[in-house]
Coordinates of C-alpha atoms and ligand atoms in Angstrom, one line a residue:
Chain A
Q1 CA 312.4 130.7 7.8
L2 CA 309.0 128.9 8.2
R3 CA 310.9 125.5 7.8
D4 CA 313.5 126.3 10.3
N5 CA 310.5 127.4 12.9
L6 CA 308.7 124.1 12.2
Q7 CA 311.9 122.1 12.7
T8 CA 312.6 123.6 16.0
I9 CA 309.1 122.8 17.2
F10 CA 309.1 119.2 16.2
K11 CA 312.6 118.6 17.3
N12 CA 311.8 116.9 20.4
L13 CA 309.2 114.5 18.7
R14 CA 311.4 112.5 16.7
G15 CA 310.4 108.6 16.9
Q16 CA 307.7 109.1 19.5
G17 CA 304.0 108.8 19.1
K18 CA 301.7 110.9 17.0
I19 CA 301.6 114.3 16.2
T20 CA 299.1 116.0 18.6
E21 CA 296.8 118.9 19.3
Q22 CA 299.3 120.2 21.6
N23 CA 302.4 120.2 19.5
I24 CA 300.7 120.8 16.2
A25 CA 298.9 124.2 17.5
L26 CA 302.3 125.9 17.6
A27 CA 303.1 124.9 14.3
L28 CA 300.2 125.9 12.9
R29 CA 300.1 129.3 14.7
D30 CA 303.7 129.9 12.9
V31 CA 302.1 128.7 9.4
R32 CA 299.1 131.3 9.7
R33 CA 301.3 134.0 10.5
T34 CA 303.2 133.0 7.5
L35 CA 300.4 132.9 5.1
L36 CA 298.8 136.2 6.4
E37 CA 302.2 138.0 5.9
A38 CA 302.4 136.4 2.4
D39 CA 298.9 138.2 1.4
V40 CA 296.8 135.2 1.9
N41 CA 293.3 136.0 2.6
Y42 CA 292.1 135.7 6.4
G43 CA 289.4 133.2 5.8
V44 CA 291.5 131.4 3.1
A45 CA 294.4 130.7 5.6
R46 CA 292.0 129.7 8.3
S47 CA 290.5 127.1 6.0
F48 CA 294.0 125.9 4.7
I49 CA 295.1 125.5 8.4
D50 CA 292.0 123.2 9.4
A51 CA 292.6 121.2 6.4
V52 CA 296.5 120.8 7.2
K53 CA 295.5 120.1 11.1
E54 CA 293.2 117.4 9.9
K55 CA 295.5 115.6 7.8
A56 CA 298.4 116.0 10.3
L57 CA 296.5 114.8 13.5
G58 CA 296.7 111.0 13.9
E59 CA 299.4 110.7 11.6
K60 CA 301.9 108.4 13.0
V61 CA 305.5 110.1 13.3
L62 CA 307.5 108.3 10.8
L63 CA 311.0 107.0 12.0
S64 CA 312.5 108.0 8.7
I65 CA 312.1 111.6 8.5
T66 CA 311.5 114.0 11.5
P67 CA 308.2 115.0 12.4
G68 CA 308.9 118.6 11.4
Q69 CA 309.8 117.5 7.9
Q70 CA 306.4 115.6 8.2
V71 CA 304.4 118.5 8.9
I72 CA 306.2 120.3 6.3
K73 CA 305.6 118.0 3.5
I74 CA 301.7 118.0 4.5
I75 CA 301.7 121.6 4.5
H76 CA 303.5 121.8 1.2
D77 CA 301.5 119.1 -0.4
E78 CA 298.2 120.8 0.6
M79 CA 299.2 123.9 -0.9
V80 CA 300.1 122.5 -4.1
R81 CA 297.2 120.6 -4.2
L82 CA 295.1 123.9 -3.9
L83 CA 296.8 125.6 -6.2
G84 CA 295.7 123.5 -8.7
D85 CA 297.2 122.0 -12.0
T86 CA 300.0 123.4 -13.8
Q87 CA 299.8 124.2 -17.9
V88 CA 295.9 124.1 -17.9
P89 CA 295.5 125.1 -21.6
L90 CA 293.5 127.6 -23.3
K91 CA 290.4 126.5 -25.0
L92 CA 290.9 127.7 -28.2
D93 CA 288.7 125.1 -30.3
G94 CA 285.4 125.8 -31.6
L95 CA 284.3 127.8 -34.5
P96 CA 287.1 130.5 -35.2
P97 CA 288.0 133.0 -34.0
A98 CA 288.5 131.9 -30.8
M99 CA 287.9 134.7 -28.3
I100 CA 289.7 135.8 -25.1
M101 CA 288.6 138.4 -22.8
V102 CA 291.1 140.0 -20.7
V103 CA 289.6 141.6 -17.5
G104 CA 290.6 142.7 -13.9
L105 CA 291.3 146.0 -12.0
Q106 CA 292.9 149.0 -12.9
G107 CA 296.6 148.7 -13.4
S108 CA 296.8 145.1 -12.9
G109 CA 298.7 144.3 -16.3
K110 CA 296.1 143.6 -18.6
T111 CA 297.1 145.5 -21.6
T112 CA 300.9 144.4 -21.3
F113 CA 299.4 140.6 -20.8
A114 CA 297.0 140.7 -23.8
A115 CA 300.2 141.8 -26.1
K116 CA 302.4 139.1 -24.4
L117 CA 299.8 136.3 -25.0
A118 CA 299.0 137.5 -28.6
K119 CA 302.9 137.2 -29.2
Q120 CA 302.8 133.8 -28.0
L121 CA 299.8 132.6 -29.8
K122 CA 301.4 133.8 -32.9
A123 CA 304.7 132.2 -32.3
S124 CA 302.4 128.9 -31.8
G125 CA 301.3 129.1 -35.0
K126 CA 297.9 131.0 -34.4
R127 CA 296.5 134.2 -36.1
P128 CA 295.8 136.6 -33.4
M129 CA 294.3 139.9 -33.3
L130 CA 294.1 142.4 -30.5
V131 CA 291.1 144.6 -30.0
A132 CA 291.4 148.0 -28.3
A133 CA 288.0 147.8 -26.0
D134 CA 289.6 150.4 -23.6
I135 CA 288.1 153.7 -24.6
Y136 CA 288.5 155.3 -21.3
R137 CA 292.2 155.4 -20.3
P138 CA 294.2 158.2 -21.9
A139 CA 296.2 157.0 -24.4
A140 CA 295.0 153.1 -23.9
I141 CA 294.5 152.4 -27.7
E142 CA 297.8 154.2 -28.5
Q143 CA 299.7 151.7 -25.9
L144 CA 298.1 148.7 -27.5
Q145 CA 298.8 149.5 -30.8
I146 CA 302.5 150.2 -30.0
L147 CA 302.6 146.8 -28.1
G148 CA 300.9 145.1 -31.1
E149 CA 303.6 146.5 -33.5
H150 CA 306.1 145.1 -31.3
S151 CA 304.6 141.7 -31.3
S152 CA 303.6 142.0 -34.9
V153 CA 300.1 141.6 -34.3
P154 CA 297.2 143.6 -35.8
V155 CA 295.2 145.7 -33.4
Y156 CA 291.6 146.3 -34.1
R157 CA 290.6 150.0 -33.2
E158 CA 287.6 152.2 -33.6
Q159 CA 286.6 155.6 -32.6
N160 CA 283.5 154.6 -30.9
R161 CA 281.8 155.5 -27.6
D162 CA 280.2 152.2 -27.4
V163 CA 282.4 149.4 -26.4
L164 CA 280.0 146.5 -27.4
R165 CA 279.9 148.0 -30.8
I166 CA 283.5 147.8 -31.0
C167 CA 284.1 144.3 -29.9
R168 CA 281.1 143.3 -32.5
N169 CA 282.7 145.1 -35.1
A170 CA 286.1 143.4 -34.3
L171 CA 284.5 140.0 -34.4
A172 CA 283.0 140.7 -37.9
Q173 CA 286.3 141.9 -39.2
A174 CA 287.9 139.0 -37.7
R175 CA 285.3 136.5 -39.5
N176 CA 286.1 138.0 -42.9
S177 CA 289.9 137.6 -42.5
D178 CA 292.0 134.8 -41.5
V179 CA 292.1 135.6 -37.8
N180 CA 291.5 132.8 -35.7
V181 CA 292.2 134.2 -32.0
L182 CA 290.7 137.4 -30.9
I183 CA 291.9 138.9 -27.8
F184 CA 289.9 141.8 -26.0
D185 CA 291.8 144.1 -23.9
T186 CA 289.3 145.7 -21.7
A187 CA 289.5 148.9 -19.4
G188 CA 290.3 148.3 -15.7
R189 CA 287.4 148.6 -13.7
L190 CA 286.3 148.2 -10.0
H191 CA 284.3 145.1 -9.2
V192 CA 281.9 147.7 -7.2
D193 CA 281.4 149.7 -10.2
D194 CA 278.0 148.2 -11.7
A195 CA 278.0 150.3 -14.9
M196 CA 281.6 149.1 -15.8
M197 CA 280.7 145.5 -14.7
E198 CA 277.5 145.5 -16.8
E199 CA 279.5 146.5 -19.7
L200 CA 281.8 143.6 -19.5
S201 CA 278.5 141.5 -18.8
A202 CA 276.8 142.7 -22.1
I203 CA 280.0 141.8 -24.0
H204 CA 280.2 138.2 -22.4
R205 CA 276.5 137.6 -23.1
E206 CA 276.4 138.6 -26.9
L207 CA 279.8 137.2 -28.0
K208 CA 280.1 134.3 -25.6
P209 CA 284.1 134.2 -25.7
R210 CA 285.4 130.7 -24.8
E211 CA 288.1 132.1 -22.3
V212 CA 287.9 135.1 -19.8
L213 CA 290.8 135.7 -18.0
F214 CA 291.1 137.6 -14.9
V215 CA 294.3 139.4 -14.6
A216 CA 295.4 140.4 -11.1
D217 CA 298.5 142.1 -9.7
G218 CA 300.6 139.6 -7.9
M219 CA 301.3 141.9 -5.0
I220 CA 297.6 142.4 -4.3
G221 CA 296.6 142.0 -0.6
Q222 CA 293.2 141.0 1.3
D223 CA 291.1 142.7 -1.3
A224 CA 292.0 140.0 -4.0
V225 CA 289.0 137.9 -2.9
N226 CA 286.5 140.8 -3.3
A227 CA 287.6 141.4 -7.0
A228 CA 287.9 137.8 -7.9
K229 CA 284.5 136.9 -6.2
A230 CA 282.9 139.5 -8.1
F231 CA 284.4 139.1 -11.5
N232 CA 283.5 135.5 -11.2
A233 CA 280.2 135.8 -10.4
R234 CA 279.5 138.2 -13.1
L235 CA 281.5 136.4 -15.8
D236 CA 282.4 132.8 -14.9
V237 CA 285.8 133.4 -15.3
T238 CA 288.1 130.4 -17.1
G239 CA 291.4 131.5 -16.0
I240 CA 293.2 133.6 -13.7
V241 CA 296.7 135.4 -14.5
L242 CA 299.0 137.0 -11.9
T243 CA 301.2 139.7 -12.9
K244 CA 304.4 141.3 -11.8
M245 CA 305.8 138.3 -10.2
D246 CA 309.2 139.5 -10.9
G247 CA 308.9 141.5 -7.9
D248 CA 309.4 140.0 -4.5
A249 CA 305.8 140.1 -3.2
R250 CA 305.0 136.5 -1.9
G251 CA 301.6 136.3 -4.2
G252 CA 299.6 134.8 -1.3
A253 CA 296.7 136.1 -3.5
A254 CA 297.3 133.0 -5.8
L255 CA 296.2 130.8 -3.1
S256 CA 293.0 133.4 -2.2
I257 CA 291.9 133.8 -5.7
R258 CA 292.1 130.3 -6.7
S259 CA 290.3 129.2 -3.3
V260 CA 287.5 131.4 -4.0
T261 CA 286.8 131.1 -7.7
G262 CA 288.0 127.5 -8.2
K263 CA 289.2 128.6 -11.3
P264 CA 292.6 127.6 -12.7
I265 CA 295.6 129.8 -12.8
K266 CA 296.6 129.9 -16.4
Y267 CA 299.7 132.1 -16.9
I268 CA 302.4 134.2 -14.6
S269 CA 303.6 137.4 -15.9
A270 CA 307.1 137.9 -14.4
G271 CA 308.5 141.2 -16.6
E272 CA 307.6 143.9 -18.7
S273 CA 308.8 142.5 -21.9
T274 CA 306.8 140.4 -24.2
E275 CA 309.0 137.2 -23.6
D276 CA 308.1 137.4 -19.9
L277 CA 304.8 135.1 -19.7
E278 CA 305.2 131.7 -18.3
A279 CA 303.0 128.8 -17.3
F280 CA 301.9 128.5 -13.7
H281 CA 303.9 125.9 -12.0
P282 CA 302.3 125.3 -8.2
E283 CA 305.2 123.7 -6.6
R284 CA 307.3 127.0 -7.2
F285 CA 304.6 129.1 -6.1
A286 CA 303.9 126.9 -2.8
N287 CA 307.8 127.5 -2.1
R288 CA 307.4 131.2 -2.5
I289 CA 304.2 131.7 -0.6
L290 CA 305.8 129.5 2.2
G291 CA 308.8 131.5 2.2
Chain B
F1 CA 280.6 143.9 15.9
G2 CA 277.4 144.0 17.8
L3 CA 276.1 146.1 20.8
G4 CA 278.1 146.3 24.0
M5 CA 279.7 142.7 23.4
K6 CA 281.9 141.4 26.2
I7 CA 285.2 141.2 24.8
D8 CA 285.9 137.3 24.6
S9 CA 287.9 135.4 22.3
G10 CA 285.0 135.0 19.7
L11 CA 284.9 138.8 19.3
L12 CA 288.6 139.2 19.4
E13 CA 288.8 136.7 16.5
R14 CA 286.0 138.7 14.5
I15 CA 287.9 141.8 15.0
E16 CA 291.3 140.3 14.2
A17 CA 289.8 139.0 10.9
F18 CA 288.5 142.8 10.2
L19 CA 292.0 144.1 11.0
Y20 CA 294.0 141.6 9.0
E21 CA 291.4 141.9 5.9
S22 CA 292.2 145.7 5.8
D23 CA 295.7 145.0 5.2
L24 CA 296.9 146.6 8.3
G25 CA 299.6 143.6 8.9
T26 CA 300.8 141.6 11.8
A27 CA 302.4 144.6 13.6
V28 CA 299.7 146.9 13.6
T29 CA 297.0 144.4 14.1
E30 CA 298.6 143.0 17.2
L31 CA 299.1 146.5 18.5
I32 CA 295.4 147.2 18.2
L33 CA 294.4 143.9 19.6
D34 CA 296.8 145.0 22.7
E35 CA 294.9 148.4 22.9
I36 CA 291.6 146.5 22.6
E37 CA 292.3 144.0 25.5
K38 CA 293.7 146.8 27.9
E39 CA 290.5 149.0 27.3
S40 CA 288.3 145.8 27.9
R41 CA 290.0 145.5 31.2
K42 CA 288.9 148.9 32.3
K43 CA 285.5 148.8 30.8
L44 CA 283.8 145.5 30.4
L45 CA 281.6 145.9 27.5
L46 CA 282.8 147.2 24.3
N47 CA 280.8 148.0 21.3
E48 CA 281.5 148.9 17.7
A49 CA 281.8 152.6 18.6
D50 CA 284.5 152.1 21.5
I51 CA 286.6 150.3 18.9
R52 CA 286.4 153.1 16.5
E53 CA 287.1 155.6 18.9
L54 CA 289.9 153.5 20.2
M55 CA 291.5 153.5 16.6
L56 CA 290.8 157.0 15.9
R57 CA 292.7 157.9 19.1
L58 CA 295.7 155.3 18.2
F59 CA 296.0 156.8 14.6
G60 CA 295.3 160.3 15.4
E61 CA 298.2 159.9 17.9
M62 CA 300.2 158.3 15.3
F63 CA 299.7 160.9 12.4
K64 CA 299.2 164.0 14.4
D65 CA 302.4 166.1 13.4
D66 CA 302.2 165.2 10.0
E67 CA 302.9 167.7 7.4
L68 CA 300.5 167.2 4.6
S69 CA 301.3 170.1 2.6
I70 CA 304.0 170.5 -0.5
P71 CA 306.5 173.2 0.5
L72 CA 305.5 175.8 -2.3
E73 CA 306.6 178.8 -0.4
Q74 CA 310.1 179.3 -1.8
N75 CA 311.3 181.7 -4.5
Q76 CA 312.2 178.9 -6.7
P77 CA 310.2 176.1 -8.2
C78 CA 309.2 173.3 -5.7
V79 CA 310.3 170.1 -7.2
V80 CA 308.2 166.9 -6.6
L81 CA 309.4 163.4 -7.6
V82 CA 306.6 161.0 -8.3
V83 CA 307.7 157.4 -7.9
G84 CA 306.4 153.8 -7.4
V85 CA 306.1 150.6 -8.7
N86 CA 304.2 149.6 -12.2
G87 CA 300.5 150.4 -12.3
A88 CA 300.2 152.1 -8.9
G89 CA 298.7 155.1 -10.5
K90 CA 301.6 157.9 -10.5
T91 CA 300.5 159.3 -14.1
T92 CA 297.0 159.9 -13.1
T93 CA 297.9 161.2 -9.8
I94 CA 300.1 163.7 -11.3
G95 CA 297.2 164.8 -13.4
K96 CA 295.0 165.3 -10.3
L97 CA 298.2 167.2 -8.4
A98 CA 298.4 169.5 -11.2
S99 CA 294.9 170.4 -11.5
H100 CA 294.9 170.6 -7.6
Y101 CA 297.6 173.3 -7.5
S102 CA 296.8 174.8 -10.9
A103 CA 293.4 175.7 -9.3
S104 CA 294.8 177.2 -6.3
G105 CA 296.5 179.7 -8.4
K106 CA 300.1 177.8 -8.6
K107 CA 301.9 177.7 -11.9
V108 CA 302.4 174.1 -12.4
L109 CA 304.8 172.3 -15.0
I110 CA 304.9 168.7 -15.7
I111 CA 308.1 166.7 -16.8
A112 CA 307.3 163.4 -18.8
A113 CA 310.2 161.3 -17.3
D114 CA 309.0 158.0 -18.3
T115 CA 310.8 157.5 -21.4
Y116 CA 310.2 153.7 -21.2
R117 CA 306.5 152.6 -21.4
A118 CA 304.5 152.6 -24.5
A119 CA 302.5 155.6 -24.8
A120 CA 303.2 156.8 -21.1
I121 CA 304.1 160.3 -22.6
E122 CA 300.8 160.4 -24.6
Q123 CA 299.0 159.6 -21.6
L124 CA 300.5 162.2 -19.4
D125 CA 300.0 164.6 -22.2
I126 CA 296.4 164.1 -22.1
W127 CA 296.5 164.9 -18.1
A128 CA 298.3 167.9 -18.6
Q129 CA 296.0 169.4 -21.4
R130 CA 293.0 168.5 -18.9
A131 CA 294.7 170.2 -16.1
G132 CA 295.6 173.3 -18.3
V133 CA 299.3 173.2 -17.4
E134 CA 302.5 173.0 -19.5
I135 CA 304.4 169.5 -20.1
I136 CA 307.9 169.2 -20.9
K137 CA 308.2 166.1 -23.2
N138 CA 310.6 164.6 -25.8
L139 CA 309.2 161.5 -27.5
E140 CA 312.7 160.7 -29.1
A141 CA 314.1 160.7 -25.5
K142 CA 315.6 157.3 -24.3
N143 CA 316.6 158.0 -20.8
P144 CA 315.0 160.0 -18.3
S145 CA 317.8 162.1 -17.2
G146 CA 318.1 164.3 -19.8
I147 CA 314.5 165.4 -20.0
V148 CA 314.6 165.9 -16.1
Y149 CA 317.4 168.0 -16.4
D150 CA 316.0 170.2 -19.3
G151 CA 312.4 170.1 -17.8
I152 CA 314.1 171.7 -14.4
Q153 CA 315.8 174.3 -16.3
A154 CA 312.4 175.1 -18.0
G155 CA 310.6 175.3 -15.0
I156 CA 313.1 177.9 -13.4
S157 CA 313.1 180.2 -16.3
R158 CA 309.3 179.9 -16.6
N159 CA 308.9 180.8 -12.9
A160 CA 306.9 177.6 -12.2
D161 CA 305.7 177.3 -8.5
L162 CA 305.6 173.7 -8.7
I163 CA 307.2 170.9 -11.0
L164 CA 305.8 167.5 -11.0
I165 CA 308.1 164.9 -12.3
D166 CA 306.4 161.5 -13.7
T167 CA 308.7 158.6 -13.8
A168 CA 308.4 155.1 -15.1
G169 CA 306.8 152.3 -12.8
R170 CA 309.6 150.2 -11.5
L171 CA 309.8 147.3 -9.1
H172 CA 311.9 148.0 -5.9
N173 CA 314.1 144.6 -6.5
K174 CA 315.3 145.7 -9.8
A175 CA 318.8 147.2 -9.2
H176 CA 319.4 148.7 -12.5
L177 CA 315.9 150.6 -12.1
M178 CA 316.6 151.8 -8.6
Q179 CA 320.1 152.9 -10.0
E180 CA 318.5 155.0 -12.5
L181 CA 316.2 156.5 -9.9
D182 CA 319.0 157.4 -8.0
K183 CA 320.8 159.0 -11.0
I184 CA 317.4 161.1 -11.6
R185 CA 317.4 162.5 -8.2
R186 CA 321.3 163.2 -8.4
V187 CA 320.5 165.0 -11.8
I188 CA 317.6 166.9 -10.1
A189 CA 320.0 168.1 -7.3
K190 CA 322.6 169.2 -9.9
V191 CA 320.1 171.7 -11.1
I192 CA 318.4 172.9 -7.8
P193 CA 320.7 171.9 -4.9
D194 CA 318.1 171.1 -2.2
A195 CA 315.7 169.2 -4.9
P196 CA 313.7 167.4 -5.0
H197 CA 311.8 169.2 -2.0
E198 CA 309.1 166.5 -2.0
T199 CA 309.5 162.6 -2.9
L200 CA 305.9 161.1 -3.2
L201 CA 305.4 157.2 -3.6
V202 CA 302.3 156.4 -4.9
L203 CA 300.9 152.9 -3.6
D204 CA 298.0 151.0 -5.0
G205 CA 295.5 150.9 -2.1
S206 CA 294.8 147.3 -2.9
I207 CA 298.3 146.1 -2.6
G208 CA 299.4 143.9 0.5
Q209 CA 302.2 143.6 2.5
N210 CA 304.4 144.2 -0.1
S211 CA 303.6 147.9 0.2
L212 CA 305.9 148.2 3.4
V213 CA 308.7 146.5 1.2
Q214 CA 308.2 148.9 -1.3
A215 CA 308.4 152.1 0.9
R216 CA 311.4 150.5 2.6
E217 CA 313.2 149.9 -0.7
F218 CA 312.1 153.4 -2.3
S219 CA 313.3 155.3 0.9
K220 CA 317.0 153.6 0.5
V221 CA 317.3 155.5 -3.0
T222 CA 315.3 158.6 -2.6
P223 CA 314.2 159.9 0.7
V224 CA 310.4 159.3 0.5
S225 CA 308.6 162.4 2.1
G226 CA 305.2 161.3 1.7
L227 CA 302.6 158.8 0.3
I228 CA 299.6 159.0 -1.8
V229 CA 297.6 155.8 -1.8
T230 CA 295.3 155.4 -4.8
K231 CA 292.3 153.2 -5.6
L232 CA 290.7 153.5 -2.2
D233 CA 287.2 154.1 -4.2
G234 CA 287.0 150.3 -4.4
T235 CA 286.8 147.9 -1.5
A236 CA 290.5 148.0 -0.5
K237 CA 291.0 149.6 2.7
G238 CA 294.8 150.4 2.0
G239 CA 295.7 149.4 5.8
S240 CA 299.2 148.9 4.9
M241 CA 299.7 152.8 5.0
I242 CA 299.4 152.5 8.7
A243 CA 302.1 150.1 8.8
I244 CA 304.5 152.1 6.8
R245 CA 303.6 155.5 8.9
K246 CA 304.2 153.4 12.1
E247 CA 307.6 151.8 10.9
L248 CA 309.2 154.5 8.6
H249 CA 307.4 157.6 9.8
I250 CA 306.4 158.6 6.3
P251 CA 303.1 160.6 6.2
V252 CA 300.1 160.0 3.7
K253 CA 299.4 163.2 1.9
F254 CA 296.8 162.3 -0.4
I255 CA 294.6 159.5 -1.3
G256 CA 293.2 158.6 -4.8
L257 CA 289.4 157.9 -5.1
G258 CA 288.8 157.6 -8.7
E259 CA 289.9 158.2 -12.2
K260 CA 288.8 161.7 -12.8
L261 CA 290.8 164.9 -12.4
G262 CA 289.1 165.7 -9.3
D263 CA 289.5 162.3 -7.5
L264 CA 292.3 163.4 -5.1
L265 CA 291.8 164.3 -1.4
P266 CA 294.1 165.6 1.3
F267 CA 294.7 162.8 3.9
S268 CA 293.3 162.3 7.3
P269 CA 293.3 159.5 9.9
A270 CA 289.5 160.0 10.4
M271 CA 289.1 159.3 6.7
F272 CA 290.8 156.2 7.1
V273 CA 289.1 155.0 10.1
N274 CA 285.6 155.8 8.4
A275 CA 286.3 153.9 5.5
L276 CA 287.4 151.0 7.6
F277 CA 284.2 150.8 9.3
G278 CA 282.4 152.2 6.4
Ligands
LIG1 N1 307.6 144.1 -14.0 C1 306.4 143.8 -14.5 N2 305.6 144.8 -14.7 C2 304.5 144.6 -15.2 C3 304.2 143.2 -15.4 N3 302.9 143.3 -16.3 C4 302.4 144.7 -16.5 N4 303.5 145.3 -16.0 C5 303.7 146.8 -16.1 O1 302.5 147.3 -15.1 C6 302.2 148.5 -15.6 C7 300.7 148.5 -16.0 O2 300.2 147.4 -17.1 P1 299.1 147.7 -17.9 O3 299.1 146.6 -19.1 O4 299.0 149.3 -18.5 O5 298.1 147.3 -16.9 P2 296.4 147.6 -17.2 O6 295.8 146.6 -16.5 O7 296.1 147.3 -18.6 O8 295.8 149.0 -16.6 P3 294.6 149.7 -17.0 O9 294.2 149.5 -18.4 O10 294.9 151.0 -16.5 O11 293.7 149.2 -16.0 C8 303.0 148.8 -16.6 O12 304.2 149.5 -16.4 C9 303.6 147.5 -17.3 O13 304.7 147.5 -17.9 C10 305.3 142.3 -15.2 O14 304.7 141.0 -15.1 N5 306.1 142.7 -14.5
LIG2 N1 289.8 153.4 -9.4 C1 291.0 154.3 -9.2 N2 291.6 154.0 -10.3 C2 292.8 154.8 -10.6 C3 293.0 155.5 -9.4 N3 294.4 156.0 -9.7 C4 294.9 155.6 -10.9 N4 293.8 154.8 -11.2 C5 293.9 153.8 -12.7 O1 294.9 153.0 -12.5 C6 295.3 152.7 -13.8 C7 297.1 152.9 -13.7 O2 297.2 154.3 -13.4 P1 298.8 155.0 -14.1 O3 298.5 156.7 -13.8 O4 298.9 154.5 -15.5 O5 299.5 154.5 -13.0 P2 301.2 154.4 -13.4 O6 301.7 154.2 -11.9 O7 301.5 155.7 -13.9 O8 301.6 153.0 -14.2 P3 302.9 153.0 -14.9 O9 303.5 154.1 -15.4 O10 302.6 152.0 -16.0 O11 303.9 152.6 -13.9 C8 294.7 153.6 -14.7 O12 293.8 152.9 -15.3 C9 294.1 154.7 -13.7 O13 293.0 155.1 -14.3 C10 292.2 155.8 -8.4 O14 292.5 156.4 -7.2 N5 291.1 154.9 -8.3
LIG3 MG1 295.1 148.5 -19.9
LIG4 MG1 302.8 155.9 -15.4

């Protein structure tokens, strides 16, 4: 779609002079619209377009490919560059157990992801334990226990109204056993809910987890930057996870969240079963966002 | 946007950013910008109040004949099918709806037809208890059609006024899941021929342009008669509900403003505009 439009715009340019302000303006308007319809944040789309314009202007139009293709390549490459690296590993070194906090807005897919990650870590030789740190959502603990069973991973749970206590006790138990990775499944919360955000800060301050993974729904729209910024400011997030990418949402949120936090996208969840967890591939994602 | 600003490209750009950032999408944003430009030709200076007024008028016009209520005035149970993608807030919303209608004296019955997700039935059961309503569930059930069939029969024999059916979250691009939904709808119609009387699509208010795709695709399988937009107690504005109303003429019936039983409000365009400028 976008590629065809750009090809058309630049059809007349082949072999002549430079890519200029005039001919790029039309192309960039198309690109901007594509990005907005793909749920890239307005401000992030703006910066992206400016960066592309800068790179494209003054480029001599090569004779080997069409100008349209050249501009497309600049756009694609810039998007891949911004989306970041593939296969950024989890930091699991240091004194065991390595701790991973899973955080994010309500319903984004944290509990499902935590169980998938646990299964994957177990398959790679680690001894993970899941911690049921969501004491609010009805049957959240049961949900995690069932998923833990499916993944053959133990789940730490405790009847306690103090989430920090639960996490602290889970760590103590892990240290007394051969568990070497602890995954905290926390309750979904709004970034504007100070009390709930403070709960996360308290856990983070005391336990100092090596990884804090911000799990976002792949279909999220313009609000992605608000949530991502707030969670990152509070917890210095170490990685981003995008879920439900087996849907048909374009996933522009990936670019938005990555741009405003600067943090690496570590996993893509693309299905409800425990096998559906993949590493992030910026090339594939760029194609998806650009449509 | 400042008092009495002349509409120039700088201000229009800021307004455009504001509209896009509310997830209104291209079609609705362009419609509003057109209206603003027309307005600015009549009246050289526009301030925030004028823009707000203009949007209230536009949306008020768009939503004006919307039927917000659920058809409860019949001598048989009103069957409400609740659908939507994963994590949108269906189960929680059913708890809220049950409480809302039960408080106004209606006999409500909940059917736990999400036979798939871990602890989905337990979650709904807790909501039923909180709302003080009965629930039809079967922890051994492997597919939803059977429990839906039994549940509606039970609703009829117990003289329920309202039957709320919770279904598993499903992505609209999964053909087998949409087929399952079609089957559920047909099973419902087998028991009560003109049911479901209401099919509510629950949308997460923070989702972007995919909401419109969800509304389109779900409508192909079950005639969606109303939307419930959840999680508007955060910073998301839920603008895609306007795009859906404009293109598919589906009214927003309720909005979800939190995780507690009482956090459900009947929708109004004024509520949307105020939240937008809020
Ligand atoms: N199709 C699909 N569904 C997913 C994916 N990840 C999670 N889900 C589904 O999304 C819904 C919500 O998942 P949860 O794991 O309960 O989300 P959560 O973030 O823990 O929710 P809260 O704890 O309530 O904030 C469930 O129906 C999951 O099965 C995914 O990658 N693809
Ligand atoms: N802040 C806020 N959270 C909500 C609202 N509605 C639902 N939630 C939360 O969103 C999460 C998902 O809600 P569910 O009711 O499980 O969603 P669902 O659509 O039934 O999910 P699946 O059955 O997995 O598809 C839970 O943590 C709810 O508490 C709302 O209006 N505001
Ligand atoms: Mg959870
Ligand atoms: Mg549910």
